GROMACS .gro file of C-alpha atoms in nm:
model
  491
    1MET     CA    1   6.884  -4.091   8.252
    2ASN     CA    2   6.776  -3.786   8.457
    3ILE     CA    3   6.941  -3.546   8.211
    4LEU     CA    4   6.771  -3.716   7.913
    5PHE     CA    5   6.435  -3.708   8.093
    6LYS     CA    6   6.476  -3.338   8.174
    7LYS     CA    7   6.560  -3.258   7.808
    8ARG     CA    8   6.254  -3.448   7.684
    9ASN     CA    9   6.036  -3.280   7.946
   10LEU     CA   10   6.164  -2.936   7.842
   11LYS     CA   11   6.101  -3.022   7.477
   12ASN     CA   12   5.744  -3.129   7.551
   13LYS     CA   13   5.682  -2.808   7.747
   14CYS     CA   14   5.805  -2.602   7.452
   15ILE     CA   15   5.572  -2.787   7.215
   16VAL     CA   16   5.275  -2.732   7.446
   17LEU     CA   17   5.364  -2.364   7.481
   18PHE     CA   18   5.391  -2.328   7.104
   19LEU     CA   19   5.050  -2.488   7.054
   20LEU     CA   20   4.898  -2.262   7.316
   21LEU     CA   21   5.044  -1.956   7.147
   22LEU     CA   22   4.918  -2.076   6.808
   23SER     CA   23   4.573  -2.133   6.953
   24PHE     CA   24   4.575  -1.791   7.117
   25SER     CA   25   4.676  -1.622   6.792
   26LYS     CA   26   4.380  -1.783   6.617
   27VAL     CA   27   4.144  -1.655   6.881
   28VAL     CA   28   4.285  -1.303   6.856
   29PHE     CA   29   4.252  -1.281   6.479
   30ALA     CA   30   3.917  -1.456   6.446
   31ALA     CA   31   3.611  -1.241   6.384
   32GLU     CA   32   3.434  -1.113   6.692
   33LEU     CA   33   3.091  -1.239   6.778
   34PRO     CA   34   2.808  -0.990   6.719
   35PRO     CA   35   2.708  -0.798   7.032
   36GLU     CA   36   2.408  -0.886   7.245
   37VAL     CA   37   2.144  -0.622   7.177
   38VAL     CA   38   1.880  -0.518   7.431
   39ALA     CA   39   1.642  -0.373   7.171
   40GLN     CA   40   1.352  -0.589   7.053
   41THR     CA   41   1.460  -0.551   6.691
   42ALA     CA   42   1.779  -0.420   6.532
   43ILE     CA   43   1.979  -0.406   6.212
   44LEU     CA   44   2.330  -0.308   6.101
   45GLY     CA   45   2.432  -0.259   5.742
   46GLU     CA   46   2.666  -0.076   5.505
   47ALA     CA   47   2.508   0.228   5.339
   48SER     CA   48   2.643   0.220   4.981
   49THR     CA   49   2.600  -0.152   4.912
   50GLY     CA   50   2.301  -0.215   5.139
   51LYS     CA   51   2.480  -0.520   5.280
   52ILE     CA   52   2.318  -0.631   5.607
   53ILE     CA   53   2.579  -0.768   5.848
   54TYR     CA   54   2.366  -0.803   6.160
   55GLU     CA   55   1.995  -0.833   6.227
   56LYS     CA   56   1.758  -0.915   6.507
   57ASP     CA   57   1.395  -0.961   6.398
   58MET     CA   58   1.456  -0.686   6.142
   59ASP     CA   59   1.123  -0.742   5.963
   60LYS     CA   60   0.907  -0.743   6.276
   61LYS     CA   61   0.636  -0.474   6.285
   62MET     CA   62   0.737  -0.189   6.519
   63TYR     CA   63   0.631   0.168   6.598
   64PRO     CA   64   0.885   0.427   6.473
   65ALA     CA   65   0.787   0.727   6.689
   66SER     CA   66   0.992   1.031   6.580
   67MET     CA   67   1.220   0.828   6.353
   68THR     CA   68   0.928   0.895   6.116
   69LYS     CA   69   1.069   1.243   6.062
   70LEU     CA   70   1.342   1.109   5.833
   71ILE     CA   71   1.087   1.023   5.565
   72THR     CA   72   0.896   1.345   5.641
   73ALA     CA   73   1.214   1.537   5.560
   74LEU     CA   74   1.267   1.337   5.239
   75VAL     CA   75   0.914   1.405   5.112
   76ALA     CA   76   0.936   1.773   5.207
   77LEU     CA   77   1.263   1.820   5.016
   78ASP     CA   78   1.118   1.639   4.715
   79HIS     CA   79   0.880   1.935   4.677
   80LEU     CA   80   1.044   2.233   4.850
   81ASN     CA   81   1.381   2.406   4.806
   82ALA     CA   82   1.593   2.422   5.120
   83ASP     CA   83   1.632   2.800   5.093
   84ALA     CA   84   1.261   2.869   5.034
   85LEU     CA   85   1.069   3.068   5.298
   86LEU     CA   86   0.754   2.937   5.467
   87THR     CA   87   0.516   3.110   5.704
   88VAL     CA   88   0.383   2.915   6.001
   89GLY     CA   89   0.007   2.874   6.030
   90THR     CA   90  -0.236   2.730   6.281
   91GLU     CA   91  -0.125   2.377   6.186
   92ILE     CA   92   0.125   2.399   6.475
   93ASN     CA   93  -0.171   2.383   6.712
   94GLU     CA   94  -0.283   2.050   6.561
   95ILE     CA   95  -0.042   1.836   6.765
   96PRO     CA   96  -0.098   1.645   7.092
   97TRP     CA   97  -0.020   1.842   7.409
   98ASP     CA   98   0.267   1.611   7.509
   99SER     CA   99   0.443   1.631   7.171
  100SER     CA  100   0.802   1.738   7.135
  101LYS     CA  101   0.814   2.088   6.987
  102ALA     CA  102   1.061   2.314   6.811
  103GLY     CA  103   0.877   2.622   6.939
  104HIS     CA  104   0.740   2.789   6.624
  105LEU     CA  105   0.493   3.079   6.638
  106VAL     CA  106   0.193   3.144   6.414
  107GLY     CA  107   0.292   3.400   6.151
  108GLU     CA  108   0.664   3.330   6.187
  109THR     CA  109   0.877   3.296   5.873
  110LEU     CA  110   1.142   3.023   5.845
  111THR     CA  111   1.360   2.874   5.575
  112VAL     CA  112   1.274   2.518   5.476
  113LYS     CA  113   1.623   2.419   5.594
  114ASN     CA  114   1.549   2.557   5.940
  115LEU     CA  115   1.221   2.367   5.946
  116ILE     CA  116   1.424   2.054   5.865
  117ARG     CA  117   1.648   2.151   6.157
  118GLY     CA  118   1.344   2.192   6.381
  119LEU     CA  119   1.227   1.851   6.261
  120LEU     CA  120   1.553   1.661   6.322
  121ILE     CA  121   1.741   1.840   6.601
  122PRO     CA  122   1.477   1.912   6.871
  123SER     CA  123   1.237   1.667   6.699
  124GLY     CA  124   0.960   1.922   6.653
  125ASN     CA  125   0.615   1.783   6.575
  126ASP     CA  126   0.515   2.141   6.499
  127SER     CA  127   0.790   2.155   6.232
  128ALA     CA  128   0.650   1.837   6.079
  129ASN     CA  129   0.302   1.987   6.047
  130VAL     CA  130   0.431   2.309   5.888
  131LEU     CA  131   0.620   2.112   5.623
  132ALA     CA  132   0.331   1.872   5.560
  133VAL     CA  133   0.080   2.154   5.505
  134ALA     CA  134   0.316   2.349   5.276
  135VAL     CA  135   0.383   2.045   5.059
  136ALA     CA  136   0.020   1.935   5.037
  137ARG     CA  137  -0.106   2.281   4.939
  138LYS     CA  138   0.169   2.311   4.678
  139VAL     CA  139   0.089   1.968   4.532
  140LYS     CA  140  -0.284   2.045   4.520
  141ASN     CA  141  -0.224   2.407   4.418
  142ASP     CA  142  -0.471   2.516   4.687
  143GLU     CA  143  -0.356   2.752   4.963
  144SER     CA  144  -0.687   2.708   5.148
  145LEU     CA  145  -0.670   2.327   5.166
  146PRO     CA  146  -0.789   2.225   5.518
  147PHE     CA  147  -0.540   2.076   5.763
  148GLU     CA  148  -0.694   1.725   5.767
  149GLU     CA  149  -0.686   1.705   5.387
  150CYS     CA  150  -0.328   1.830   5.391
  151ILE     CA  151  -0.227   1.546   5.622
  152ASN     CA  152  -0.407   1.293   5.399
  153VAL     CA  153  -0.221   1.423   5.094
  154PHE     CA  154   0.115   1.430   5.272
  155THR     CA  155   0.089   1.081   5.427
  156GLU     CA  156  -0.007   0.944   5.088
  157LEU     CA  157   0.318   1.091   4.957
  158MET     CA  158   0.506   0.941   5.254
  159ASN     CA  159   0.370   0.592   5.189
  160LYS     CA  160   0.440   0.619   4.817
  161LYS     CA  161   0.796   0.730   4.891
  162ALA     CA  162   0.848   0.445   5.138
  163LYS     CA  163   0.738   0.184   4.885
  164ALA     CA  164   0.969   0.333   4.622
  165LEU     CA  165   1.264   0.297   4.864
  166GLY     CA  166   1.184  -0.068   4.935
  167ALA     CA  167   1.016  -0.003   5.271
  168THR     CA  168   0.719  -0.222   5.183
  169ASN     CA  169   0.628  -0.321   5.541
  170SER     CA  170   0.559   0.032   5.661
  171HIS     CA  171   0.255   0.258   5.681
  172PHE     CA  172   0.255   0.619   5.796
  173ALA     CA  173  -0.055   0.796   5.929
  174ASN     CA  174   0.096   1.133   6.026
  175ALA     CA  175   0.403   1.347   5.957
  176HIS     CA  176   0.562   1.340   6.303
  177GLY     CA  177   0.534   0.983   6.439
  178TYR     CA  178   0.303   1.038   6.736
  179HIS     CA  179   0.157   0.696   6.820
  180ASP     CA  180  -0.114   0.559   6.596
  181GLU     CA  181  -0.197   0.189   6.557
  182ASN     CA  182  -0.192   0.239   6.181
  183HIS     CA  183   0.150   0.405   6.190
  184TYR     CA  184   0.424   0.140   6.184
  185THR     CA  185   0.747   0.027   6.023
  186THR     CA  186   1.033  -0.225   6.068
  187ALA     CA  187   1.403  -0.192   6.146
  188HIS     CA  188   1.472  -0.312   5.790
  189ASP     CA  189   1.245  -0.046   5.638
  190MET     CA  190   1.406   0.226   5.847
  191PHE     CA  191   1.742   0.111   5.709
  192PHE     CA  192   1.616   0.178   5.354
  193ILE     CA  193   1.484   0.521   5.456
  194ALA     CA  194   1.814   0.606   5.626
  195GLN     CA  195   2.008   0.508   5.313
  196GLU     CA  196   1.810   0.763   5.114
  197ALA     CA  197   1.833   1.028   5.386
  198LEU     CA  198   2.214   1.010   5.377
  199LYS     CA  199   2.206   1.082   5.003
  200ASN     CA  200   2.021   1.409   5.064
  201GLN     CA  201   2.272   1.688   5.124
  202THR     CA  202   2.043   1.897   5.347
  203ILE     CA  203   1.936   1.606   5.569
  204ALA     CA  204   2.290   1.468   5.596
  205GLU     CA  205   2.423   1.812   5.694
  206VAL     CA  206   2.154   1.886   5.952
  207ALA     CA  207   2.143   1.538   6.108
  208LYS     CA  208   2.504   1.554   6.227
  209GLU     CA  209   2.478   1.903   6.381
  210LYS     CA  210   2.511   1.909   6.758
  211GLY     CA  211   2.265   2.193   6.765
  212TYR     CA  212   2.159   2.518   6.604
  213SER     CA  213   2.162   2.874   6.730
  214GLY     CA  214   2.037   3.147   6.503
  215ASP     CA  215   1.760   3.332   6.326
  216SER     CA  216   1.461   3.133   6.192
  217ALA     CA  217   1.506   3.282   5.844
  218GLU     CA  218   1.885   3.248   5.865
  219ASN     CA  219   1.921   3.630   5.854
  220THR     CA  220   1.778   3.653   5.503
  221LEU     CA  221   1.509   3.903   5.609
  222GLU     CA  222   1.714   4.171   5.787
  223SER     CA  223   1.584   4.444   5.555
  224ASN     CA  224   1.222   4.328   5.571
  225GLY     CA  225   1.053   4.444   5.891
  226THR     CA  226   0.706   4.321   5.787
  227LEU     CA  227   0.790   3.951   5.839
  228LYS     CA  228   0.821   3.792   6.181
  229THR     CA  229   1.126   3.583   6.277
  230GLN     CA  230   1.274   3.455   6.601
  231ASN     CA  231   1.602   3.316   6.731
  232TYR     CA  232   1.644   2.951   6.822
  233ASN     CA  233   1.883   2.758   7.041
  234TRP     CA  234   1.825   2.390   6.968
  235THR     CA  235   2.026   2.092   7.100
  236ASN     CA  236   2.033   1.759   6.922
  237HIS     CA  237   1.850   1.477   7.102
  238ASN     CA  238   2.095   1.223   6.956
  239LEU     CA  239   2.347   1.156   7.235
  240LEU     CA  240   2.584   0.987   6.989
  241ILE     CA  241   2.635   1.333   6.838
  242THR     CA  242   2.646   1.569   7.137
  243ASP     CA  243   2.919   1.609   7.400
  244ASN     CA  244   2.835   1.355   7.670
  245GLU     CA  245   2.941   1.013   7.795
  246TYR     CA  246   2.762   0.831   7.509
  247GLN     CA  247   2.914   1.034   7.227
  248TYR     CA  248   3.053   0.820   6.946
  249GLU     CA  249   3.336   0.984   6.752
  250TYR     CA  250   3.229   0.848   6.413
  251ALA     CA  251   2.855   0.924   6.446
  252ILE     CA  252   2.699   1.142   6.172
  253GLY     CA  253   2.326   1.122   6.262
  254LEU     CA  254   2.043   1.045   6.220
  255LYS     CA  255   1.718   1.047   6.425
  256THR     CA  256   1.591   0.946   6.767
  257GLY     CA  257   1.242   0.840   6.867
  258PHE     CA  258   1.043   0.775   7.182
  259MET     CA  259   0.686   0.686   7.271
  260ASP     CA  260   0.559   0.453   7.542
  261GLU     CA  261   0.439   0.210   7.273
  262ALA     CA  262   0.759   0.243   7.066
  263GLY     CA  263   1.012   0.250   7.348
  264ASP     CA  264   1.347   0.419   7.297
  265CYS     CA  265   1.438   0.407   6.926
  266LEU     CA  266   1.731   0.521   6.718
  267THR     CA  267   1.823   0.529   6.352
  268ALA     CA  268   2.194   0.611   6.349
  269ALA     CA  269   2.479   0.643   6.101
  270ALA     CA  270   2.856   0.642   6.150
  271GLN     CA  271   3.142   0.697   5.908
  272LYS     CA  272   3.500   0.574   5.939
  273ASP     CA  273   3.775   0.551   5.675
  274GLY     CA  274   3.529   0.615   5.394
  275THR     CA  275   3.282   0.349   5.504
  276THR     CA  276   2.935   0.443   5.629
  277LEU     CA  277   2.732   0.212   5.850
  278ILE     CA  278   2.364   0.242   5.942
  279ALA     CA  279   2.222   0.094   6.263
  280VAL     CA  280   1.857   0.086   6.369
  281VAL     CA  281   1.736  -0.021   6.715
  282CYS     CA  282   1.364  -0.035   6.795
  283HIS     CA  283   1.198  -0.054   7.136
  284SER     CA  284   1.506  -0.039   7.354
  285GLU     CA  285   1.568   0.120   7.693
  286ASP     CA  286   1.806   0.403   7.770
  287PRO     CA  287   2.100   0.392   7.791
  288ALA     CA  288   2.095   0.066   7.593
  289ARG     CA  289   1.999   0.234   7.265
  290TRP     CA  290   2.324   0.433   7.282
  291THR     CA  291   2.551   0.153   7.404
  292ASP     CA  292   2.396  -0.109   7.176
  293THR     CA  293   2.429   0.115   6.871
  294THR     CA  294   2.792   0.192   6.955
  295SER     CA  295   2.864  -0.180   6.999
  296LEU     CA  296   2.705  -0.255   6.662
  297PHE     CA  297   2.916   0.010   6.490
  298GLU     CA  298   3.236  -0.118   6.652
  299TYR     CA  299   3.150  -0.474   6.549
  300GLY     CA  300   3.106  -0.362   6.190
  301PHE     CA  301   3.415  -0.143   6.163
  302ASN     CA  302   3.646  -0.389   6.343
  303ASN     CA  303   3.552  -0.707   6.160
  304PHE     CA  304   3.435  -0.609   5.812
  305THR     CA  305   3.608  -0.458   5.512
  306MET     CA  306   3.490  -0.300   5.191
  307ALA     CA  307   3.622  -0.544   4.932
  308ASN     CA  308   3.678  -0.394   4.586
  309LEU     CA  309   3.586  -0.692   4.373
  310GLN     CA  310   3.595  -0.525   4.031
  311LYS     CA  311   3.648  -0.184   3.875
  312ALA     CA  312   3.423  -0.033   3.610
  313GLY     CA  313   3.560  -0.119   3.266
  314ASP     CA  314   3.751  -0.428   3.378
  315VAL     CA  315   3.769  -0.709   3.122
  316VAL     CA  316   3.670  -1.009   3.330
  317ASN     CA  317   3.670  -1.274   3.060
  318THR     CA  318   3.751  -1.339   2.695
  319VAL     CA  319   3.512  -1.588   2.538
  320ALA     CA  320   3.533  -1.777   2.206
  321LEU     CA  321   3.285  -1.706   1.927
  322SER     CA  322   3.085  -1.915   1.681
  323GLY     CA  323   2.931  -1.821   1.346
  324HIS     CA  324   3.108  -1.485   1.346
  325ASN     CA  325   3.297  -1.262   1.105
  326ARG     CA  326   3.650  -1.386   1.158
  327LEU     CA  327   3.796  -1.068   1.012
  328LEU     CA  328   3.707  -0.900   1.344
  329GLY     CA  329   3.863  -1.168   1.566
  330ASP     CA  330   3.764  -1.500   1.714
  331THR     CA  331   3.698  -1.387   2.072
  332LEU     CA  332   3.488  -1.134   2.262
  333ASP     CA  333   3.594  -0.940   2.572
  334THR     CA  334   3.322  -0.920   2.837
  335VAL     CA  335   3.337  -0.624   3.076
  336ILE     CA  336   3.192  -0.488   3.400
  337LYS     CA  337   3.040  -0.140   3.366
  338GLU     CA  338   3.021  -0.042   3.735
  339ASP     CA  339   3.250  -0.080   4.035
  340VAL     CA  340   3.166  -0.399   4.223
  341GLN     CA  341   3.212  -0.373   4.599
  342GLU     CA  342   3.096  -0.579   4.893
  343TYR     CA  343   3.119  -0.514   5.264
  344MET     CA  344   3.224  -0.846   5.412
  345LEU     CA  345   3.414  -1.018   5.690
  346THR     CA  346   3.782  -0.947   5.640
  347GLU     CA  347   3.871  -1.313   5.691
  348ASP     CA  348   3.629  -1.419   5.413
  349ILE     CA  349   3.785  -1.212   5.135
  350GLU     CA  350   4.055  -1.466   5.052
  351ASN     CA  351   3.795  -1.742   5.030
  352LEU     CA  352   3.580  -1.560   4.777
  353GLU     CA  353   3.522  -1.755   4.454
  354THR     CA  354   3.390  -1.636   4.118
  355ARG     CA  355   3.221  -1.793   3.820
  356ILE     CA  356   3.074  -1.662   3.495
  357GLU     CA  357   2.729  -1.752   3.369
  358TYR     CA  358   2.647  -1.661   3.009
  359LYS     CA  359   2.291  -1.636   2.883
  360ASN     CA  360   2.169  -1.971   2.753
  361GLU     CA  361   2.029  -1.821   2.433
  362LEU     CA  362   2.377  -1.693   2.340
  363LEU     CA  363   2.565  -2.017   2.400
  364ALA     CA  364   2.661  -2.216   2.090
  365GLU     CA  365   2.680  -2.592   2.078
  366SER     CA  366   3.040  -2.699   2.123
  367LYS     CA  367   3.214  -3.035   2.096
  368THR     CA  368   3.463  -2.924   2.360
  369GLU     CA  369   3.421  -2.792   2.713
  370GLU     CA  370   3.512  -2.443   2.594
  371GLN     CA  371   3.212  -2.210   2.590
  372GLN     CA  372   3.133  -2.020   2.271
  373LEU     CA  373   2.889  -1.736   2.212
  374LYS     CA  374   2.683  -1.718   1.895
  375ALA     CA  375   2.698  -1.423   1.656
  376PRO     CA  376   2.554  -1.164   1.612
  377ILE     CA  377   2.599  -0.968   1.938
  378GLU     CA  378   2.554  -0.591   1.972
  379LYS     CA  379   2.814  -0.381   2.151
  380ASP     CA  380   2.718  -0.319   2.518
  381ALA     CA  381   2.460  -0.598   2.507
  382GLU     CA  382   2.423  -0.785   2.836
  383VAL     CA  383   2.563  -1.132   2.774
  384GLY     CA  384   2.574  -1.285   3.121
  385LYS     CA  385   2.679  -1.221   3.479
  386MET     CA  386   2.972  -1.253   3.718
  387VAL     CA  387   2.881  -1.447   4.032
  388TYR     CA  388   3.075  -1.402   4.357
  389GLN     CA  389   3.023  -1.662   4.626
  390LEU     CA  390   3.148  -1.796   4.957
  391GLY     CA  391   3.106  -2.171   4.960
  392ASN     CA  392   2.754  -2.233   4.836
  393GLU     CA  393   2.629  -1.883   4.924
  394VAL     CA  394   2.605  -1.629   4.645
  395ILE     CA  395   2.692  -1.289   4.794
  396LYS     CA  396   2.703  -1.071   4.482
  397GLU     CA  397   2.615  -1.073   4.113
  398ALA     CA  398   2.724  -0.825   3.846
  399PRO     CA  399   2.608  -0.811   3.482
  400LEU     CA  400   2.859  -0.865   3.201
  401TYR     CA  401   2.848  -0.670   2.874
  402ALA     CA  402   2.997  -0.714   2.527
  403ALA     CA  403   3.296  -0.484   2.482
  404THR     CA  404   3.262  -0.483   2.101
  405GLN     CA  405   3.014  -0.574   1.829
  406VAL     CA  406   3.017  -0.929   1.690
  407GLU     CA  407   2.905  -0.956   1.327
  408LYS     CA  408   2.757  -1.268   1.174
  409ARG     CA  409   2.958  -1.477   0.928
  410THR     CA  410   2.879  -1.431   0.556
  411ILE     CA  411   3.020  -1.585   0.236
  412GLY     CA  412   3.180  -1.252   0.151
  413ASN     CA  413   3.367  -1.198   0.477
  414SER     CA  414   3.462  -1.568   0.488
  415ILE     CA  415   3.635  -1.537   0.147
  416GLN     CA  416   3.802  -1.214   0.258
  417TYR     CA  417   3.928  -1.384   0.571
  418ALA     CA  418   4.062  -1.680   0.372
  419PHE     CA  419   4.267  -1.456   0.142
  420LYS     CA  420   4.382  -1.233   0.428
  421ASN     CA  421   4.491  -1.538   0.624
  422LEU     CA  422   4.671  -1.672   0.318
  423ALA     CA  423   4.859  -1.346   0.258
  424ALA     CA  424   4.968  -1.328   0.619
  425ASN     CA  425   5.103  -1.683   0.620
  426LEU     CA  426   5.226  -1.705   0.261
  427PHE     CA  427   5.591  -1.767   0.342
  428THR     CA  428   5.537  -2.009   0.625
  429ILE     CA  429   5.513  -2.386   0.602
  430LYS     CA  430   5.141  -2.357   0.666
  431GLY     CA  431   5.109  -2.092   0.395
  432ILE     CA  432   5.306  -2.295   0.142
  433LEU     CA  433   5.099  -2.604   0.212
  434THR     CA  434   4.785  -2.394   0.176
  435VAL     CA  435   4.900  -2.257  -0.163
  436VAL     CA  436   4.988  -2.607  -0.279
  437GLY     CA  437   4.648  -2.727  -0.168
  438ILE     CA  438   4.471  -2.443  -0.348
  439VAL     CA  439   4.673  -2.503  -0.668
  440ALA     CA  440   4.596  -2.873  -0.651
  441ILE     CA  441   4.226  -2.803  -0.603
  442LEU     CA  442   4.228  -2.555  -0.892
  443ALA     CA  443   4.410  -2.806  -1.114
  444ILE     CA  444   4.156  -3.074  -1.031
  445LEU     CA  445   3.873  -2.830  -1.102
  446ILE     CA  446   4.030  -2.735  -1.437
  447VAL     CA  447   4.074  -3.101  -1.534
  448LEU     CA  448   3.717  -3.171  -1.436
  449LEU     CA  449   3.588  -2.875  -1.635
  450VAL     CA  450   3.795  -2.973  -1.942
  451THR     CA  451   3.677  -3.333  -1.915
  452ILE     CA  452   3.315  -3.228  -1.879
  453LYS     CA  453   3.343  -2.989  -2.175
  454SER     CA  454   3.513  -3.253  -2.387
  455ARG     CA  455   3.239  -3.503  -2.313
  456ARG     CA  456   2.974  -3.247  -2.397
  457ASN     CA  457   3.147  -3.173  -2.733
  458ARG     CA  458   3.165  -3.542  -2.820
  459ARG     CA  459   2.799  -3.587  -2.734
  460ARG     CA  460   2.709  -3.287  -2.944
  461SER     CA  461   2.909  -3.419  -3.241
  462LYS     CA  462   2.736  -3.755  -3.222
  463TYR     CA  463   2.398  -3.586  -3.201
  464ILE     CA  464   2.469  -3.371  -3.511
  465PHE     CA  465   2.595  -3.676  -3.703
  466LYS     CA  466   2.286  -3.880  -3.625
  467SER     CA  467   2.060  -3.590  -3.712
  468ASN     CA  468   2.229  -3.551  -4.050
  469ARG     CA  469   2.182  -3.920  -4.126
  470ARG     CA  470   1.813  -3.904  -4.041
  471ASN     CA  471   1.762  -3.598  -4.262
  472HIS     CA  472   1.946  -3.760  -4.552
  473SER     CA  473   1.735  -4.077  -4.536
  474HIS     CA  474   1.411  -3.872  -4.535
  475ARG     CA  475   1.508  -3.680  -4.848
  476ASN     CA  476   1.578  -4.007  -5.036
  477TYR     CA  477   1.237  -4.137  -4.942
  478ARG     CA  478   1.053  -3.831  -5.076
  479TYR     CA  479   1.241  -3.782  -5.403
  480ASN     CA  480   1.378  -4.129  -5.493
  481ASP     CA  481   1.054  -4.317  -5.453
  482GLY     CA  482   1.055  -4.490  -5.797
  483PRO     CA  483   0.820  -4.478  -6.100
  484ARG     CA  484   0.511  -4.602  -5.921
  485MET     CA  485   0.512  -4.324  -5.661
  486ARG     CA  486   0.572  -4.059  -5.926
  487LYS     CA  487   0.271  -4.186  -6.117
  488ARG     CA  488   0.050  -4.153  -5.809
  489ARG     CA  489   0.158  -3.795  -5.764
  490ARG     CA  490   0.070  -3.709  -6.119
  491ARG     CA  491  -0.278  -3.842  -6.066
   0.00000   0.00000   0.00000
């Protein structure tokens, strides 16, 4: 009894241990919970797809402070070449006394790229003004355009650019981000601006530099002693980039910001294994903006994967046709023209479901459940879409296109198809039966034609016979009318 009890007890302990291990393994491999973020608003998303994987009040109105300089750089590079030379004017004196400065001098010559450096690395408000004035005067083709008018022109360009990028809840009142009640954005809008900034080669290169040491004109004016230059030694304000305790090994930019009203802000980007994430935190407190941003990046990289859902040119479905030229086939391949990718939780990839929705106006009425598309259809015409979903949530849609042209059915191509089909199947049971059927139909048609012709001939013969009889009777009446009638004629 004791031995049996001990064996059962040991067995039960093993079962419990197994269940505990199973439970533990599920906890280990389950997705992590998003981090707790100190910032008032925040967002985390993947750059190429725009997929948002974390947000905290991302559409709440916030002050961007110097994060503004990302869109300033975008507008400047829309109108100026990076290697162009600009001369600094008195616009550098038109900034508040407590502004962050790059240290430019009136009359100094710099490359546009170095002004972008001054804008993004030491966060120079003076750099912002130099770029704004240069762009405005170029746009208006007026080198004497006053500073205030230059700022009006440039901020109009900034707001237009923001709207074009999808940043529809933002308004910019200056080029540098110094506090203004009418100068605001959202974490979501800054995400859109950051996406575009990463596409710009000059901004992407400068934003990840730990610093810059060198000549303002990048040594392009060594032989020209009439132009003034100076040497700079700038250090990046982004602690995720520089060598310090908050450095993040995958960080590649982008821009810090601080004002009392805005708090500590950061628009950051990080790249790992070919995937680029963008994080924005608004109104945080140091060192939380660095630690929160790092935690957001780690959450994204550790729990999400770029799923390659479809490759450009993939045939995703072959659909039946109706009312078409059968010489060209009875089905149509539908294809995807662009790569379809989605950044998603790794554990969700296997649960992804797809369905195809064709345009209603192209669907033919069918007696079966099989869908058919109506001819004609042009090659490369959009015929529907591929829908990717998790449960009831649609996470991605991709348009479907016709791989080939679908011609409409005509009497001519129908006859051609019939004879082609007959020739191909002539020596099969189906072909023989078809030939027999055609011969039988032709024989019936010939019999019918002969019968109809014979009936017509008989009717014609009867008609001629009756006509001859009528004519014969009429002649007898006129010329065999007896003596009395002949007498009347003589009178």
